[in-house]
Short mmCIF file of C-alpha atoms in Angstrom, two decimals:
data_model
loop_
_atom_site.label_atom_id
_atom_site.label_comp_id
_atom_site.label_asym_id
_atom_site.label_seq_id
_atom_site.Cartn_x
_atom_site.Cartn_y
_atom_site.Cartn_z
CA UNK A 1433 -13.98 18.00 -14.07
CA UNK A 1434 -12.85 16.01 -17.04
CA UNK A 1435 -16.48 14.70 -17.68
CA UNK A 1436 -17.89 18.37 -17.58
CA UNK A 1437 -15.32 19.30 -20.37
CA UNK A 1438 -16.12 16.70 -22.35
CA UNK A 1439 -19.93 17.55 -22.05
CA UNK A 1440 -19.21 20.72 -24.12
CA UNK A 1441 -17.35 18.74 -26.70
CA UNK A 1442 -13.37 19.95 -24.93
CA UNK A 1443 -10.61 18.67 -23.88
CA UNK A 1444 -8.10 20.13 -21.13
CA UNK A 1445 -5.18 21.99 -22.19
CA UNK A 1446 -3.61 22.82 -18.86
CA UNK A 1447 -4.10 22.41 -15.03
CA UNK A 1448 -4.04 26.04 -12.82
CA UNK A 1449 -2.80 24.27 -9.42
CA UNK A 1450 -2.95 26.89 -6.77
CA UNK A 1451 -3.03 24.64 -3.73
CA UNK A 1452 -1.28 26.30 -1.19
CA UNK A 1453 -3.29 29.38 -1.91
CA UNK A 1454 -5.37 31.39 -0.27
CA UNK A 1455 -9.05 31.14 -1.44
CA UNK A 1456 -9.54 34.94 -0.61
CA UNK A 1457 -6.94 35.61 -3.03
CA UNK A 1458 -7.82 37.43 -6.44
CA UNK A 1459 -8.21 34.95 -8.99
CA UNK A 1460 -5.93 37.31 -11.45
CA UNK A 1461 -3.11 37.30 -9.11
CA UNK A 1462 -2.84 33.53 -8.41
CA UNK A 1463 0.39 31.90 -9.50
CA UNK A 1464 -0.92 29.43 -12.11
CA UNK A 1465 -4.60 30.94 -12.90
CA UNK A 1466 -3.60 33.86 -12.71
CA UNK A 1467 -1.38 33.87 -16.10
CA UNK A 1468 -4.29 32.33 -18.16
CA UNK A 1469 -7.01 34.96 -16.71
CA UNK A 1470 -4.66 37.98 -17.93
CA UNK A 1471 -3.72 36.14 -21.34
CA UNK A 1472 -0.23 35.35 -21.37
CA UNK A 1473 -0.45 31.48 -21.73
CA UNK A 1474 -2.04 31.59 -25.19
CA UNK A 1475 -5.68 31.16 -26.10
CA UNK A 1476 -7.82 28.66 -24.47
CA UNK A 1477 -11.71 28.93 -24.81
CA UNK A 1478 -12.63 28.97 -20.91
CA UNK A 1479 -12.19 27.03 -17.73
CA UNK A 1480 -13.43 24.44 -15.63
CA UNK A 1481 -13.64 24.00 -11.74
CA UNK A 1482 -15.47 21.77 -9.23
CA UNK A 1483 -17.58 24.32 -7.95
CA UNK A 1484 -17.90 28.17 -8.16
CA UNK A 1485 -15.92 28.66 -4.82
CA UNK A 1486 -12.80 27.23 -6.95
CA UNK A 1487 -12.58 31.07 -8.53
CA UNK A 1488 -12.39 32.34 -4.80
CA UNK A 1489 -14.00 32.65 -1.88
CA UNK A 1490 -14.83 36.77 -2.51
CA UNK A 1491 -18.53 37.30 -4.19
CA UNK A 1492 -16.11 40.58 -5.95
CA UNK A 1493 -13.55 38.25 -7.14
CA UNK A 1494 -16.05 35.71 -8.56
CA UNK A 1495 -18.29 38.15 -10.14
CA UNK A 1496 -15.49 40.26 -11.71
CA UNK A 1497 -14.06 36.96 -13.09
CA UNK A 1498 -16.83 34.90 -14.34
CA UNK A 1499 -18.21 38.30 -16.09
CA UNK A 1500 -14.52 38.65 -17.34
CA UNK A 1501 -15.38 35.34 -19.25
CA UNK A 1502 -18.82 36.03 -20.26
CA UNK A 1503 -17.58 39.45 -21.67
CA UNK A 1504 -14.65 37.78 -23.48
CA UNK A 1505 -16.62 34.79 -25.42
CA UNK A 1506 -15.04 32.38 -23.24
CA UNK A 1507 -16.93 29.45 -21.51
CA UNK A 1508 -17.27 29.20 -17.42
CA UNK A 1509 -18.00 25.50 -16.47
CA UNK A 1510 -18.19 24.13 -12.85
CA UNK A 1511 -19.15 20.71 -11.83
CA UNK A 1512 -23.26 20.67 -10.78
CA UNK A 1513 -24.09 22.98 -13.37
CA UNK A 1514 -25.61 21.70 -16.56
CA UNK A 1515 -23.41 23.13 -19.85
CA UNK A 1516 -21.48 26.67 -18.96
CA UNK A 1517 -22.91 29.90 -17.17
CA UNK A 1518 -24.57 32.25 -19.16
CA UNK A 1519 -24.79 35.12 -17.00
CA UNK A 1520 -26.76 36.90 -19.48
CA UNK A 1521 -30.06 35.04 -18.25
CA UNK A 1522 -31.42 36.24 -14.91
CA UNK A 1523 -31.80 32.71 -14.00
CA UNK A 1524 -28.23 32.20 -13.60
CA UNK A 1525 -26.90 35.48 -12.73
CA UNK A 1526 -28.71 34.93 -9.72
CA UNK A 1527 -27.60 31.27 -9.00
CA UNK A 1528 -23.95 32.04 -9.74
CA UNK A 1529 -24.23 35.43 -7.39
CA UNK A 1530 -26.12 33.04 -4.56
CA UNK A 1531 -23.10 30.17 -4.56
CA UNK A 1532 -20.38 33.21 -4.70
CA UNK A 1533 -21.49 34.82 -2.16
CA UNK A 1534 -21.98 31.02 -0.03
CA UNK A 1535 -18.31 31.31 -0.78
CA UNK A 1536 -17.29 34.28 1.00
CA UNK A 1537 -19.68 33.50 3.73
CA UNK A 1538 -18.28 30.32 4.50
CA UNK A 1539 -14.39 32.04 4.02
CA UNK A 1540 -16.00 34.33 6.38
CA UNK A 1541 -16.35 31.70 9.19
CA UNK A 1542 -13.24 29.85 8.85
CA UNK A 1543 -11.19 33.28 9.28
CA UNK A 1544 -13.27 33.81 12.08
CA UNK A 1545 -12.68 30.48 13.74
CA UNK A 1546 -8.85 30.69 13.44
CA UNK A 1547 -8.51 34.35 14.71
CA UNK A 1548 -10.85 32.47 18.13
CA UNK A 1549 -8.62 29.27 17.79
CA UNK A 1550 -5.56 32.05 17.72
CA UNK A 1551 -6.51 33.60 20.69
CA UNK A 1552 -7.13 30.95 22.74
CA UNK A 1553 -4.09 29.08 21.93
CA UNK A 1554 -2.07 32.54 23.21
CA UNK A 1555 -3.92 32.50 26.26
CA UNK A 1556 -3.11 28.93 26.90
CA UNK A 1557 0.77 29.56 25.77
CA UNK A 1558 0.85 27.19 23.08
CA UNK A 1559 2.32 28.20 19.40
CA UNK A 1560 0.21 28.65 16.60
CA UNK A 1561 1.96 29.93 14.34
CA UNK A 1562 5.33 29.02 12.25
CA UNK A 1563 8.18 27.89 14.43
CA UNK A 1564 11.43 30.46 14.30
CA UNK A 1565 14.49 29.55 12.78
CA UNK A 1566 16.50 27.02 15.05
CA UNK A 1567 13.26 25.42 16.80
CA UNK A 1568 11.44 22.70 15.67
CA UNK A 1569 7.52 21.51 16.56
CA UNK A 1570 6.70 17.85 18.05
CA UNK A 1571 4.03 16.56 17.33
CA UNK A 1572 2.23 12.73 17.99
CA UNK A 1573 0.99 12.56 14.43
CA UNK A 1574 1.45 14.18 11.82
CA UNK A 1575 -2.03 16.58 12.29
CA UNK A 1576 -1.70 16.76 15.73
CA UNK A 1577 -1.67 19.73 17.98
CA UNK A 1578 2.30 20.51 18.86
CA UNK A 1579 2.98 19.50 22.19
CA UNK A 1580 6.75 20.96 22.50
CA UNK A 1581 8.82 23.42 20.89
CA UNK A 1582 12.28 22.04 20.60
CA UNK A 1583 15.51 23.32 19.29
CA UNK A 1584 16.76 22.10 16.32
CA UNK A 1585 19.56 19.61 16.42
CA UNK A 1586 21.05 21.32 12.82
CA UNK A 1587 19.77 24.66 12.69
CA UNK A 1588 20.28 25.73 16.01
CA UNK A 1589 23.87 24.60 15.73
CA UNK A 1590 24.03 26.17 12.69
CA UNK A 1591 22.94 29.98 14.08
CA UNK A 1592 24.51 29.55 17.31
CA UNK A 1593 28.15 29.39 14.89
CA UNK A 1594 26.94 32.34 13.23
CA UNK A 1595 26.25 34.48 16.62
CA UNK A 1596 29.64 33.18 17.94
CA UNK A 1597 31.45 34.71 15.01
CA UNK A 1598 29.94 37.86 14.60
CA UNK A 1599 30.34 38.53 18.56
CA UNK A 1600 34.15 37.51 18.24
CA UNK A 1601 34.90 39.85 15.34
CA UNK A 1602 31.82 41.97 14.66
CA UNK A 1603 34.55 44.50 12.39
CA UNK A 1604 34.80 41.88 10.19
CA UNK A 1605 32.45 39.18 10.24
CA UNK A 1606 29.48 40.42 9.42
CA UNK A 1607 25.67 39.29 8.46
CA UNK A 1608 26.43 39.84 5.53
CA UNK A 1609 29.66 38.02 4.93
CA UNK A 1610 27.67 34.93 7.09
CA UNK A 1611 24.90 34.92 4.68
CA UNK A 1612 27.89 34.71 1.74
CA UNK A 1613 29.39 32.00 3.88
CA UNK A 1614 25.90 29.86 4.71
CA UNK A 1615 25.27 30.04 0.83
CA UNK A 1616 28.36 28.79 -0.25
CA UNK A 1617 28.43 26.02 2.57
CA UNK A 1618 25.22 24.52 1.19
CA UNK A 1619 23.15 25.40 3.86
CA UNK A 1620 19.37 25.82 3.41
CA UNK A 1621 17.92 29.59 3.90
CA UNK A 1622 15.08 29.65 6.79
CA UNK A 1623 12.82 29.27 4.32
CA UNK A 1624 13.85 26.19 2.29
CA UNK A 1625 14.43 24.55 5.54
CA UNK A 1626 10.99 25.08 6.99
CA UNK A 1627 9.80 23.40 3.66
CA UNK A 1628 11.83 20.19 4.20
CA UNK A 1629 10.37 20.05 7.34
CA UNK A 1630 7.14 20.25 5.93
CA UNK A 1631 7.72 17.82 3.28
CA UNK A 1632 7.72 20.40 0.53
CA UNK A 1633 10.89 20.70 -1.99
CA UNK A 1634 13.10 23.66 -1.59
CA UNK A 1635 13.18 26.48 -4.00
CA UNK A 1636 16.99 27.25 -3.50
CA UNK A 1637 16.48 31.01 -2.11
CA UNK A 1638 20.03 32.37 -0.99
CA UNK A 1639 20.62 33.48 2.77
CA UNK A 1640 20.32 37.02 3.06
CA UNK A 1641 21.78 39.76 5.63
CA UNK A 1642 18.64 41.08 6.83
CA UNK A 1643 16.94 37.26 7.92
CA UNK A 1644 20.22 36.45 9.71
CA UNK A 1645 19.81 40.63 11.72
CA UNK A 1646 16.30 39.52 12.00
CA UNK A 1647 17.05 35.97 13.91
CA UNK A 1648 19.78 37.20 15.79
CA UNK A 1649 18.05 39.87 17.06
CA UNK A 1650 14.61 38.62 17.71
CA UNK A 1651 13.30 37.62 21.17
CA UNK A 1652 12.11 34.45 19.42
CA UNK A 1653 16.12 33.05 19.78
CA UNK A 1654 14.77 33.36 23.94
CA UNK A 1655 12.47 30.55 23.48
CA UNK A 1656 9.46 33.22 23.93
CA UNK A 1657 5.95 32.82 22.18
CA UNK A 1658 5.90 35.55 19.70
CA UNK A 1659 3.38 37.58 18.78
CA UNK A 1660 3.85 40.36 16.07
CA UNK A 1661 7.30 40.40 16.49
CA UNK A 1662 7.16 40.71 20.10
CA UNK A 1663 6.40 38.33 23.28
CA UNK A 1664 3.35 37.33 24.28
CA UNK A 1665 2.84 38.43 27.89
CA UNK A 1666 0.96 36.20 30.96
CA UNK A 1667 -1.16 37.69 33.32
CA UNK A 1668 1.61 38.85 35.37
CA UNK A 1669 3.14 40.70 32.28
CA UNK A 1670 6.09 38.24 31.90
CA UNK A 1671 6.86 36.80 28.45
CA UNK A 1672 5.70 33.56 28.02
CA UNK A 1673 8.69 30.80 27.71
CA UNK A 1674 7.46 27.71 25.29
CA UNK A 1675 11.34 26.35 24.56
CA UNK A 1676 14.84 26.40 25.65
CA UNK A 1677 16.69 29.00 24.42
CA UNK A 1678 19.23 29.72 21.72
CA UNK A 1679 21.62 31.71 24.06
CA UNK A 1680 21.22 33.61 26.90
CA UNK A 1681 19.65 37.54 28.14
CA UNK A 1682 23.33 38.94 27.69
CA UNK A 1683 24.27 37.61 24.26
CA UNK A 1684 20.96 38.69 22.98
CA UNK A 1685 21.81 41.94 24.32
CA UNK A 1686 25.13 41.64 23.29
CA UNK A 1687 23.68 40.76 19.94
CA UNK A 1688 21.36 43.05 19.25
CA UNK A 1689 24.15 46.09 20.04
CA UNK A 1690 26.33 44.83 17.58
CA UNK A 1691 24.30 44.40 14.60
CA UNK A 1692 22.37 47.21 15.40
CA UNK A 1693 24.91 49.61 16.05
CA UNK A 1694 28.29 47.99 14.25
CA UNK A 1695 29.88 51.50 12.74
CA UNK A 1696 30.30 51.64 9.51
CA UNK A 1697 33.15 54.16 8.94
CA UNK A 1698 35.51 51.06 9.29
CA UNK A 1699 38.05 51.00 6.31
CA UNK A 1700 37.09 48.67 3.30
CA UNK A 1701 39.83 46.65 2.66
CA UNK A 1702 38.86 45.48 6.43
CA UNK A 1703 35.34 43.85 5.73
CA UNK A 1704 35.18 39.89 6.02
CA UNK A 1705 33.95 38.63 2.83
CA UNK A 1706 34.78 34.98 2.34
CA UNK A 1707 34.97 35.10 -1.39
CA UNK A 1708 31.50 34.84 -1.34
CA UNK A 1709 31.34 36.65 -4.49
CA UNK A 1710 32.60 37.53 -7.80
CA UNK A 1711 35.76 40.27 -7.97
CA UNK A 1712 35.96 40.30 -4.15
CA UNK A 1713 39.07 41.73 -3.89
CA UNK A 1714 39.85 42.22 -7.24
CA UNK A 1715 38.11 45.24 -9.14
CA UNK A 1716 37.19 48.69 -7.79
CA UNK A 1717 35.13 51.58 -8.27
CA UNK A 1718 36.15 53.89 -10.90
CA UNK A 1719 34.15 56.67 -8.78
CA UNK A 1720 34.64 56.07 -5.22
CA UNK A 1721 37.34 53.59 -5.36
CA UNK A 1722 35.51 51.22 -3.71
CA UNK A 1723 35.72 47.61 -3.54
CA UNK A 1724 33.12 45.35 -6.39
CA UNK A 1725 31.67 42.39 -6.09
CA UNK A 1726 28.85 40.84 -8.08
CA UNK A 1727 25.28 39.34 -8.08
CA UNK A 1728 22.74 38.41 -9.80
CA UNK A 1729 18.84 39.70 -9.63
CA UNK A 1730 17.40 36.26 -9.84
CA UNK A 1731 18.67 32.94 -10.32
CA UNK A 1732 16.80 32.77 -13.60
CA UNK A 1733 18.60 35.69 -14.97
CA UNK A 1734 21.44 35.60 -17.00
CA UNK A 1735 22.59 39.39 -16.08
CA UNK A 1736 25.16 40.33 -13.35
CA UNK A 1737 25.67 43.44 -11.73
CA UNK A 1738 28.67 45.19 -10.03
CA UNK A 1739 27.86 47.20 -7.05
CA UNK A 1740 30.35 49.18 -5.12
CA UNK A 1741 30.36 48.30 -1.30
CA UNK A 1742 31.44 51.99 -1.02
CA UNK A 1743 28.72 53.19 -1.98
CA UNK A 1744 26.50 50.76 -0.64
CA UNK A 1745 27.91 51.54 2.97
CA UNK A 1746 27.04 55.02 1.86
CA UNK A 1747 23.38 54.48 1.10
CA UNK A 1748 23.43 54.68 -2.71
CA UNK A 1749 25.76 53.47 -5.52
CA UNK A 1750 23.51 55.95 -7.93
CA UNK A 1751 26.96 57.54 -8.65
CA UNK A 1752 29.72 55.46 -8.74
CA UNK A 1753 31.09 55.21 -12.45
CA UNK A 1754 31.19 51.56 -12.84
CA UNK A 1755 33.49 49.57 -15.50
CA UNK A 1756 31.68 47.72 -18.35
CA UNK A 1757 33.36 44.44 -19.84
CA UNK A 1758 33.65 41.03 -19.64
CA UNK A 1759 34.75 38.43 -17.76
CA UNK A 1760 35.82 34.71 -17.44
CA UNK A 1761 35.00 32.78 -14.17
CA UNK A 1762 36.80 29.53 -14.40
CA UNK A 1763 35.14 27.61 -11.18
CA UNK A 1764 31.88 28.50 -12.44
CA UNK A 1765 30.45 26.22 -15.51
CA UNK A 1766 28.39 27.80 -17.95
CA UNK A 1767 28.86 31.26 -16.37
CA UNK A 1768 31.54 32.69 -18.49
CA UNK A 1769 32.10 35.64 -20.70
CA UNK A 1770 29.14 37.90 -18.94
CA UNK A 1771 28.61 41.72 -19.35
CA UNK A 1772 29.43 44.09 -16.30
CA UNK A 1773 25.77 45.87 -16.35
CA UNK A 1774 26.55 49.53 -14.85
CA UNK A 1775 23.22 50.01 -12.25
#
């Protein structure tokens, strides 16, 4: 592309590097084009690609965009095109239309061949899809077709702990108070580990409550082939098996009762926390008296929050008169003197 830039007399600026995206998504929304479409990277006079299908693989998308250029003053240049689009002339209007819509045709086709590939490969019992937490796929090389599902010699270790602890104390340890625990320990969230499996670097998302209820209570832990959150039947309408599984019928069931139905009129003071987070066990609500603890809304924020597990137990901590001040946390470097922000 650098040789069509420098036809026009440009230079680059920046590189929009949406790899792992979807070509039918909307040019505006994509991660790093996205930005520079809407104008809030600066000002740039217009963009280069190989081809037309690098704005998307929707004739809308493409049309809305590259007439979103033309209607801005900005320059459209794609490699195969002599100087930028000018889709004021007829001439190419129509090309530009012609290779957009060649675009969605050919997206059209791919999406078709997977959904066939899709079904075929549930027919025949094999996976085709991303492996659950605690399994693993072999494979002979690297783009091969996955000829076992295997459990994980980590992982699986690692949520087999977390089931044995919540079964031996389920009024205290809870999936919460694991995903506190997990964090703290170091261990990668399902996500960051399925991109180190991958060969992709993790992002450093925390463990949350509701992917540990979701693993524990998912048939997936059975070594079934899931489908759409449920098993994939055979002819005889029995679930297909494609792995070993995490634990047996009974603890699933066992499982699934207490994280579905754990009460939660227990006392307080009772619930398992681990010191997972800030004030555990050392502020309370001014309004319902329950215990605080803190978080943040994103890692890249620099706010904290105190929410009342009360309240939270309750359904909403709309109401709960929350102290405002500072505080001091000494294990924690360059976290120190932050605001309590009431929610």
């Amino acid at each position: 592309m650098l040789d069509i830039v420098e036809s026009v007399g440009g230079h680059v600026i920046a590189w929009a590097d949406d790899w792992a995206v979807s070509g039918a998504t909307d040019p505006m929304t994509r991660p790093k084009l996205g930005p520079w479409l809407r104008g809030e990277r600066g000002a740039y006079d217009g963009i280069a690609g190989a081809a037309v299908d690098r704005l998307g693989r929707n004739l809308v998308d493409c049309l809305n965009t590259g007439y979103m250029m033309s209607d801005t003053g900005k320059l459209l240049l794609t490699h195969g095109h002599e100087g930028p689009w000018d889709l004021d002339d007829p001439n190419d209007e129509n090309r530009f239309t012609m290779e957009a819509w060649g675009a969605q045709m050919a997206l059209r086709a791919i999406q078709r061949r997977n959904r066939e590939a899709t079904l075929k490969a549930r027919e025949a019992g094999r996976v085709k899809s991303k492996s659950s937490y605690g399994y693993e796929y072999k494979r002979v090389a690297p783009t091969a077709a996955v000829h076992e599902v295997a459990l994980h010699p980590h992982v699986s270790e690692v949520i087999r702990e977390v089931a044995r602890r919540i079964l031996a104390d389920p009024q205290k340890v809870t999936p919460s108070s694991e995903a506190a625990r997990l964090t703290r320990r170091g261990e990668l969230s399902p996500g960051d580990h399925r991109a180190v499996m991958y060969g992709r670097q993790p992002t450093g998302a925390l463990w949350r409550s509701s992917s540990i209820r979701e693993i524990l209570t998912s048939e997936a832990a059975l070594g079934y082939l899931m489908r759409g959150g449920k098993p994939v039947l055979d002819a005889e309408g029995h679930p297909r098996k494609v792995a070993e599984p995490l634990w047996d019928r009974s603890t699933h069931e066992a499982l699934k009762r207490v994280v579905r139905q754990r009460g939660l009129a227990r006392p307080a003071q009772d619930r398992q926390t681990s010191h997972g987070y800030l004030l555990t066990s050392l502020s309370e609500c001014g309004q319902c008296h329950g215990p605080l603890r803190m978080h943040t809304e994103s890692q890249a924020e620099e706010r904290w929050s105190a929410i009342p597990l009360q309240g939270a137990r309750r359904g909403s901590a709309a109401g709960c008169e929350l102290p405002t001040g500072t505080f001091d946390q000494q294990d924690a470097p360059g976290r120190v003197d932050r605001e309590l922000v009431p929610r």
